[in-house]
PDB file of C-alpha atoms in Angstrom:
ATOM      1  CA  UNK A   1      16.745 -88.637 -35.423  1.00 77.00           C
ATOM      2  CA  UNK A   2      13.223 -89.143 -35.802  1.00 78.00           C
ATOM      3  CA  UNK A   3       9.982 -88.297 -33.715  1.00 85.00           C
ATOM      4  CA  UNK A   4       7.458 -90.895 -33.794  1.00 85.00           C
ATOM      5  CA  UNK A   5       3.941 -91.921 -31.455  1.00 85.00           C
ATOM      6  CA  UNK A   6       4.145 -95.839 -31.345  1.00 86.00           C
ATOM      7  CA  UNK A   7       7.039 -98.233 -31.821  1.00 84.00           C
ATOM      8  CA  UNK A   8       6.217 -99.820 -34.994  1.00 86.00           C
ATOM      9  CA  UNK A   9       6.623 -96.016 -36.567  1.00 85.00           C
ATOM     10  CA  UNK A  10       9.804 -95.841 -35.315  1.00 83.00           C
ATOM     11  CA  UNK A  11      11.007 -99.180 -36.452  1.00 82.00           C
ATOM     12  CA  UNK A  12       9.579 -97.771 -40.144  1.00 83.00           C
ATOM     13  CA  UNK A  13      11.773 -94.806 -39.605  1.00 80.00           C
ATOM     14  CA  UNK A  14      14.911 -96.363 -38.726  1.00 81.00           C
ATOM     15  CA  UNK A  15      14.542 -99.799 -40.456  1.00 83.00           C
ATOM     16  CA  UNK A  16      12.753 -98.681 -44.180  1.00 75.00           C
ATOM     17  CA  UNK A  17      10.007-100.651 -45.535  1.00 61.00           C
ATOM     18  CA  UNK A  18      10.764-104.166 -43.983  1.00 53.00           C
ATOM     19  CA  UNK A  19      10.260-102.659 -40.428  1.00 50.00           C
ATOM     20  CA  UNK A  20      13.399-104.694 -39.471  1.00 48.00           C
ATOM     21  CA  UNK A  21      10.686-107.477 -39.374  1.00 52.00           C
ATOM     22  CA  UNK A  22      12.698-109.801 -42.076  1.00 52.00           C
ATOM     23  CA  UNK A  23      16.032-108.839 -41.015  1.00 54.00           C
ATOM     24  CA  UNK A  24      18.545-106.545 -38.959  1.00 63.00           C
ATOM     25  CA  UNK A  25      18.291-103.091 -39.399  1.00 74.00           C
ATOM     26  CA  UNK A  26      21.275-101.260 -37.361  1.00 76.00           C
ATOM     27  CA  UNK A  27      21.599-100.453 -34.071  1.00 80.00           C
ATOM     28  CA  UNK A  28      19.209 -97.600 -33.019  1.00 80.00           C
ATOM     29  CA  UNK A  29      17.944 -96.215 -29.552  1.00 82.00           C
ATOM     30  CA  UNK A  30      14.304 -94.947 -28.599  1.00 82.00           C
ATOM     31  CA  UNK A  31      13.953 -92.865 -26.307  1.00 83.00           C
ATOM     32  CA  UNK A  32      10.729 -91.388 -23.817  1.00 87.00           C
ATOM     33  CA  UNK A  33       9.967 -88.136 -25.571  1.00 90.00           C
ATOM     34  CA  UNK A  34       9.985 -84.932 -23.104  1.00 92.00           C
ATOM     35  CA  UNK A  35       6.056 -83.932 -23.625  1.00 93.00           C
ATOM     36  CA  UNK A  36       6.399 -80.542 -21.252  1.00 95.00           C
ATOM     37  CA  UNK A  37      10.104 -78.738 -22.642  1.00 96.00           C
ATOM     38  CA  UNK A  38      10.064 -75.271 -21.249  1.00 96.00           C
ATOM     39  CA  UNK A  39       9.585 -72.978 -24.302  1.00 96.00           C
ATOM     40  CA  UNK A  40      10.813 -69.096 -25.630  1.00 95.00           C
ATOM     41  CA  UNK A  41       8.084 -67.755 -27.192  1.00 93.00           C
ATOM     42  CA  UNK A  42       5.887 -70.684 -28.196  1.00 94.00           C
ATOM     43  CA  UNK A  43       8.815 -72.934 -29.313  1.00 93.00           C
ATOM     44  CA  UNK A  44      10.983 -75.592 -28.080  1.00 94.00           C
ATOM     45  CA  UNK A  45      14.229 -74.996 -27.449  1.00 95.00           C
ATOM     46  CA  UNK A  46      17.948 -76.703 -26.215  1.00 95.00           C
ATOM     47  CA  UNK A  47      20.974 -75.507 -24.891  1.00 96.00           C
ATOM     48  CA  UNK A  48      24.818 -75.966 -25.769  1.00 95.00           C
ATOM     49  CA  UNK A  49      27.498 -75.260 -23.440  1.00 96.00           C
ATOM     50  CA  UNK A  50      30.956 -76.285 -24.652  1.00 94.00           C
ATOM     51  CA  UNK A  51      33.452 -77.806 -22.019  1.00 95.00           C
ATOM     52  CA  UNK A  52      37.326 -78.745 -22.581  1.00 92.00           C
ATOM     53  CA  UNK A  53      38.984 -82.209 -21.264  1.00 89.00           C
ATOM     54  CA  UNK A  54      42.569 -81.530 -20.791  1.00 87.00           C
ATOM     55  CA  UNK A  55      45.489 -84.069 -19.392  1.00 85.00           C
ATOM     56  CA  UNK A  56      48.817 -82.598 -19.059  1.00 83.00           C
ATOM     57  CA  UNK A  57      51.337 -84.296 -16.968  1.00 80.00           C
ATOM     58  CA  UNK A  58      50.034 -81.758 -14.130  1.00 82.00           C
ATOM     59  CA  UNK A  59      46.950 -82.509 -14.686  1.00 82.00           C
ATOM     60  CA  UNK A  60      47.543 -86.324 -14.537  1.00 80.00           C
ATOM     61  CA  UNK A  61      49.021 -85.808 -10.891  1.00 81.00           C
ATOM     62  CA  UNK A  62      45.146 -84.465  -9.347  1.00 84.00           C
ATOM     63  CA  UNK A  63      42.927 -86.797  -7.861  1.00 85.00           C
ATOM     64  CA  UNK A  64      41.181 -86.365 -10.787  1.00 86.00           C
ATOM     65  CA  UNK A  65      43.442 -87.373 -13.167  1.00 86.00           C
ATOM     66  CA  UNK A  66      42.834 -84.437 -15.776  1.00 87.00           C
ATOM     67  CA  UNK A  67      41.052 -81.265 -15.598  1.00 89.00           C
ATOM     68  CA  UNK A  68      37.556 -79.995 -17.174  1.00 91.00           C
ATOM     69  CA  UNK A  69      36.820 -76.397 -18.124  1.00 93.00           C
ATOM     70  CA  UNK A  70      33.091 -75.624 -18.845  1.00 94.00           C
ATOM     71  CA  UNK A  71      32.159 -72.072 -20.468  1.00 91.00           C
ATOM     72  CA  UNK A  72      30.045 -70.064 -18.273  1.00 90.00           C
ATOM     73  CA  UNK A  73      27.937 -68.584 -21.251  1.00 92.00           C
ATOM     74  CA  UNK A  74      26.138 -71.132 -24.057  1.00 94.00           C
ATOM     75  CA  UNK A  75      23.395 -70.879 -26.415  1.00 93.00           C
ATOM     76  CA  UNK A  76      19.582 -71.834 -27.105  1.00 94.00           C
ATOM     77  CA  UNK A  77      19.082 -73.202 -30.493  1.00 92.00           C
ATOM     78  CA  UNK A  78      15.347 -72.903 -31.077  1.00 92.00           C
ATOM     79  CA  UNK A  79      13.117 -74.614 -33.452  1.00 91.00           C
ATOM     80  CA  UNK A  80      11.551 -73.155 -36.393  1.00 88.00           C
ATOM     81  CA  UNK A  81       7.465 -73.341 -35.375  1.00 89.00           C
ATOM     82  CA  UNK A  82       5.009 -73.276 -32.251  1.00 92.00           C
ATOM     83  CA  UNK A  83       5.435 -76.136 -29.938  1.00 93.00           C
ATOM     84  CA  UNK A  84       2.913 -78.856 -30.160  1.00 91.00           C
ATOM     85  CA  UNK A  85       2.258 -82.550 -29.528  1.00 91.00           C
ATOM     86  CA  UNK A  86      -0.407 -83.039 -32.072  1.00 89.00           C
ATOM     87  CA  UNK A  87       2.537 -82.850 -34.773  1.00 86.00           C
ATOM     88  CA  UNK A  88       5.451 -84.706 -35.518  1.00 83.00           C
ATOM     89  CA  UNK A  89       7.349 -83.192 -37.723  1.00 83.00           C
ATOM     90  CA  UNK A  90      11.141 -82.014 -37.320  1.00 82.00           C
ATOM     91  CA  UNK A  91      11.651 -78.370 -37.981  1.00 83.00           C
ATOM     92  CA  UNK A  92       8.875 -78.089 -34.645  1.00 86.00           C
ATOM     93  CA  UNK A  93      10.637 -81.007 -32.638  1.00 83.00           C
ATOM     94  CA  UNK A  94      14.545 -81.246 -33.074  1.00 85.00           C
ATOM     95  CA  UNK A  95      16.131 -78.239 -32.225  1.00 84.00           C
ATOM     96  CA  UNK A  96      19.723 -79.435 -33.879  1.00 83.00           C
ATOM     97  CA  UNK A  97      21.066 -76.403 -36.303  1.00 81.00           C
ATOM     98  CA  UNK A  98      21.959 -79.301 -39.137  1.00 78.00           C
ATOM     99  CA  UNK A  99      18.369 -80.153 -38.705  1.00 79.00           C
ATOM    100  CA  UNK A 100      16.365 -76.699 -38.888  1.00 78.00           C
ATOM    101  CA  UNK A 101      18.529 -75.153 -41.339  1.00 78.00           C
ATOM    102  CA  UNK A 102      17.473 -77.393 -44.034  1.00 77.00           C
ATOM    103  CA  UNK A 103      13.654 -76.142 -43.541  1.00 80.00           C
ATOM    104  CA  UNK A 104      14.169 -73.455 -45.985  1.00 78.00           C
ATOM    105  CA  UNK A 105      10.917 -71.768 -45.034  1.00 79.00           C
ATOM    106  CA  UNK A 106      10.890 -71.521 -41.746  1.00 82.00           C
ATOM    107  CA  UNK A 107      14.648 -71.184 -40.877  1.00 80.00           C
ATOM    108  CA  UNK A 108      15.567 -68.037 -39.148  1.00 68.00           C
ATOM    109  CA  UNK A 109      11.898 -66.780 -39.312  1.00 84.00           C
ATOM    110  CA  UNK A 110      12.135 -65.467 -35.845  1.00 88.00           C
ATOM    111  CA  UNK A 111      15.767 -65.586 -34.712  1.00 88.00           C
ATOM    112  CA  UNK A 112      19.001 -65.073 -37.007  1.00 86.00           C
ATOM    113  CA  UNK A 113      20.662 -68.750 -37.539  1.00 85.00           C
ATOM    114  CA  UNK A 114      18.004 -70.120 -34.811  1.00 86.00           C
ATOM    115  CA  UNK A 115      19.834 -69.409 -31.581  1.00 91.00           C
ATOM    116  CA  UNK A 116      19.852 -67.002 -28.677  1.00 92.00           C
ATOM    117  CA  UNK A 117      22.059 -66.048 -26.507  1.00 93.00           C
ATOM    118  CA  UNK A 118      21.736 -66.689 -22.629  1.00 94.00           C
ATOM    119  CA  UNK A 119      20.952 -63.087 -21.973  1.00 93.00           C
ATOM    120  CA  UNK A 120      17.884 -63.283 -24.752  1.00 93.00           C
ATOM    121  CA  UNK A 121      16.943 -66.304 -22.434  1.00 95.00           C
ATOM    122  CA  UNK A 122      16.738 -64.980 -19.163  1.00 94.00           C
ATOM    123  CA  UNK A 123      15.186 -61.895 -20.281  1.00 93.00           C
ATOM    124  CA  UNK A 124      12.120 -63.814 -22.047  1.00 93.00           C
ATOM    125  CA  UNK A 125      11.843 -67.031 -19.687  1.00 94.00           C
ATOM    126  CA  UNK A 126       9.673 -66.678 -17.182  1.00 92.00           C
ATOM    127  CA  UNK A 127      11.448 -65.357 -14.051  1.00 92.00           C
ATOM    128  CA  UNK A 128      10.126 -68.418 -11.711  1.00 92.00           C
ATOM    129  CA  UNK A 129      12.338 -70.357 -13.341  1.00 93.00           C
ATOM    130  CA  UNK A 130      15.841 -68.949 -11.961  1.00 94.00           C
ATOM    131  CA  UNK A 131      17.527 -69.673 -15.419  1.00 96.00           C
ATOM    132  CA  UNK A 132      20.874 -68.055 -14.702  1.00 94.00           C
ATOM    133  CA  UNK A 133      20.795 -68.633 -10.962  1.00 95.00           C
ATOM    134  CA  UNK A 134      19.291 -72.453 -10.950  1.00 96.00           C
ATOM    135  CA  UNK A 135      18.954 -73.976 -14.364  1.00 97.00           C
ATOM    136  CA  UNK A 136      22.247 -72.805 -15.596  1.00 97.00           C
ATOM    137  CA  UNK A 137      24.414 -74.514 -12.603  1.00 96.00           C
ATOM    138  CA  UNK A 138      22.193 -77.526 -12.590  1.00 97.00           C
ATOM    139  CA  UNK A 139      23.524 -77.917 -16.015  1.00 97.00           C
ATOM    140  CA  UNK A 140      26.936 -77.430 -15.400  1.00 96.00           C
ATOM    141  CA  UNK A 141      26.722 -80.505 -12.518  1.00 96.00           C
ATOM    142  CA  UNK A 142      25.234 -82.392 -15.104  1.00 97.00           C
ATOM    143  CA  UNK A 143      28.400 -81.760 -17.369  1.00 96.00           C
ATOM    144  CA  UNK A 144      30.568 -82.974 -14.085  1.00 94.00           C
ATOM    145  CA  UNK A 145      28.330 -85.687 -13.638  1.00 95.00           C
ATOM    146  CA  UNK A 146      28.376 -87.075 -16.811  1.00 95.00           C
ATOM    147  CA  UNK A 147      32.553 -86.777 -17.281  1.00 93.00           C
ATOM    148  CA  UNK A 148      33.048 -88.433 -13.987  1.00 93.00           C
ATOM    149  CA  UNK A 149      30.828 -91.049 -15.142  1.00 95.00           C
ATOM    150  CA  UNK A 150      33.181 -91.613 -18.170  1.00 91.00           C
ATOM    151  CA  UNK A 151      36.587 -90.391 -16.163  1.00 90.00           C
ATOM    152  CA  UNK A 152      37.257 -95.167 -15.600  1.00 91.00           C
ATOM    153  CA  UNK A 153      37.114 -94.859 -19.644  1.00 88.00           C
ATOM    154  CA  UNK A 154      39.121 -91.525 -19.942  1.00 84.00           C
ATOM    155  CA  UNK A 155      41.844 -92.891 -17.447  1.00 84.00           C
ATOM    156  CA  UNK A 156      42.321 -96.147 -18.978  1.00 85.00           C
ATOM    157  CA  UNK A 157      42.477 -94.420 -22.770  1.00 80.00           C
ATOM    158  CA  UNK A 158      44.989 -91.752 -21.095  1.00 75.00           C
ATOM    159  CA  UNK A 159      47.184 -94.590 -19.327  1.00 77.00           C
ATOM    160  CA  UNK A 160      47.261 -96.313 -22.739  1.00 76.00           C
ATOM    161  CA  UNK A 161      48.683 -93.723 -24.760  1.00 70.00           C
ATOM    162  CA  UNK A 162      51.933 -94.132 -22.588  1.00 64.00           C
ATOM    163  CA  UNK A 163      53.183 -91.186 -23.358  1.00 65.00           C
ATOM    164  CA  UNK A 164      53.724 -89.066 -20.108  1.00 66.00           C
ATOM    165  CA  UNK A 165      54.542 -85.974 -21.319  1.00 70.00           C
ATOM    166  CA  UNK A 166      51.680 -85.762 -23.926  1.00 73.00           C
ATOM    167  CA  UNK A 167      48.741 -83.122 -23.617  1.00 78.00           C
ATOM    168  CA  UNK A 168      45.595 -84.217 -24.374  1.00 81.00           C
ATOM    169  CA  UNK A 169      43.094 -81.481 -25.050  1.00 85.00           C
ATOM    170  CA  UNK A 170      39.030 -82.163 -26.319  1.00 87.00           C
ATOM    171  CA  UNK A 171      36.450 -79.606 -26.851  1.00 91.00           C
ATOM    172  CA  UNK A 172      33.054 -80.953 -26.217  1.00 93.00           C
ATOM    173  CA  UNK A 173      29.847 -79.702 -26.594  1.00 95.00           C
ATOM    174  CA  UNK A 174      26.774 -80.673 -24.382  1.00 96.00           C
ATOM    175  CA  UNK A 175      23.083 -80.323 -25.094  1.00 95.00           C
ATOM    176  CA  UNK A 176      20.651 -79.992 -22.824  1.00 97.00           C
ATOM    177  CA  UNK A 177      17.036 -79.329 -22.765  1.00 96.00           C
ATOM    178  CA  UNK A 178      14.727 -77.966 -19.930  1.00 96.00           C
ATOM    179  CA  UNK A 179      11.620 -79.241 -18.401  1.00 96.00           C
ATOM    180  CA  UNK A 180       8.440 -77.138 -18.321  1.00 95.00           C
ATOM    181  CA  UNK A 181       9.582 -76.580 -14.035  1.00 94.00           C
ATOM    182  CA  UNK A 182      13.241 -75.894 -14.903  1.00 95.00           C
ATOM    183  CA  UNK A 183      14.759 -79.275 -14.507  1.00 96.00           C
ATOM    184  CA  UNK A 184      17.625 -79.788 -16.954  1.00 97.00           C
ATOM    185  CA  UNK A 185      18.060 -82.975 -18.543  1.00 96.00           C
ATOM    186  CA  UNK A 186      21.284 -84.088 -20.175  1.00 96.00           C
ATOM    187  CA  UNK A 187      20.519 -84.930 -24.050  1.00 92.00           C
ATOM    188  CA  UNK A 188      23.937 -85.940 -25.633  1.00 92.00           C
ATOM    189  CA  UNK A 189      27.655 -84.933 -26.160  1.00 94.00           C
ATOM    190  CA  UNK A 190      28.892 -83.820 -29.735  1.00 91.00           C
ATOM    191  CA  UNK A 191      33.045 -84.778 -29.830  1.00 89.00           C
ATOM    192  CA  UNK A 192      32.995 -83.302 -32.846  1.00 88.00           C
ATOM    193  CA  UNK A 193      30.685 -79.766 -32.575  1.00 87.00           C
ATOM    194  CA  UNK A 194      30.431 -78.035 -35.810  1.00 82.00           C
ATOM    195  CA  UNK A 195      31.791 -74.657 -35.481  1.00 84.00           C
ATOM    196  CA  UNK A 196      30.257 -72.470 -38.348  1.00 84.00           C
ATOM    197  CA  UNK A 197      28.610 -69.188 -36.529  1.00 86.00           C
ATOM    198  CA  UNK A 198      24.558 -69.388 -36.898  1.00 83.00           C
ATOM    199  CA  UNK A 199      24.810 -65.916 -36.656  1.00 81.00           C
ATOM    200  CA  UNK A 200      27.131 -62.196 -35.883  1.00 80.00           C
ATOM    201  CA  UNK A 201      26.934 -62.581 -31.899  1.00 80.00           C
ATOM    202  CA  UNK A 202      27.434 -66.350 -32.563  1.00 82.00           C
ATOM    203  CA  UNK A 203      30.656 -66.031 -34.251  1.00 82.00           C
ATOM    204  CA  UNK A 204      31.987 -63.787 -31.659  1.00 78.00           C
ATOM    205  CA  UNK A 205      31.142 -66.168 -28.573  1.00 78.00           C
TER     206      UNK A 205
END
């Protein structure tokens, strides 16, 4: 992941010194960079909610075709330093654990393992902006939203397998990240979530 101002920066990133002008380079995608995040205290931050995918032969019956569970709690992960535009660099931008953990200097500086629990969000966000009673349901529609989008793909890997009596069971997890007015935006899902606790309340959730 890299944060970058133009597109020939990005292509130096991603494609080394040839800029991917004298061959191909890999597959990569750029995306519009959310300039106003809602912050706690200063910094940018995301969230992760884990959901479960599960297909039993009851399941399989529903008009759905499997079931989802989505946790009601998650977690922010929060970046090391102040938020600000006029930088690039990643401990301040990308809020990934795998990412801020290896800024030795700045890692944990405000907030055991970089995260926070929903509670230590709602109590510093700004009330205004509902977290628990809008931004946190908005999220989990974006979760539904996103695996019915998917469920054509899910079906027709389920109906493959051919095996009827098989339970299928995924944990995912889905990040998120919050605009300045409370609007949550969907950033990716992790199939494979790493599971080490960032911190004492961490390993207990």
């Amino acid at each position: 992941i890299g944060v970058e101002k133009t597109i020939d920066a990005l292509r130096q990133h991603f494609c080394g010194s040839n800029g991917g002008n004298q061959g191909p380079c890999g597959e990569w995608v750029a995306q519009k960079y959310v300039e106003r995040p809602l912050l706690y205290n200063g910094r940018k931050f995301d969230v992760r909610i884990f959901a479960m995918l599960e297909s039993t032969s009851a399941t399989r019956s529903t008009d759905l075709g499997f079931s989802v569970y989505t946790h009601r709690e998650g977690y922010g992960r929060t970046s090391s330093e102040p938020f600000s535009l006029d930088e690039t660099h990643s401990s301040m931008h990308l809020t990934n654990f795998a990412v801020q953990r290896v800024h030795k200097s700045t890692f944990g500086k405000h907030e055991r393992g970089n995260c926070v629990s929903f509670a230590d969000l709602e109590r510093r966000l700004d009330p205004s902006v509902g977290f628990r009673e809008r931004v946190v349901p908005a999220m989990h529609a974006l979760i539904a939203d996103a695996i019915l989008a998917a469920r054509p793909e899910l079906l027709e890997t389920m109906e493959a397998s051919k095996t009827k009596s098989a339970a299928y069971r995924d944990l995912l997890a889905f990040d998120l990240i919050v605009e300045a007015d409370g609007h949550p935006l969907l950033l990716e899902i992790n199939p494979y979530p790493g599971m080490v606790p960032q911190c004492d309340w961490h390993g207990k959730y």
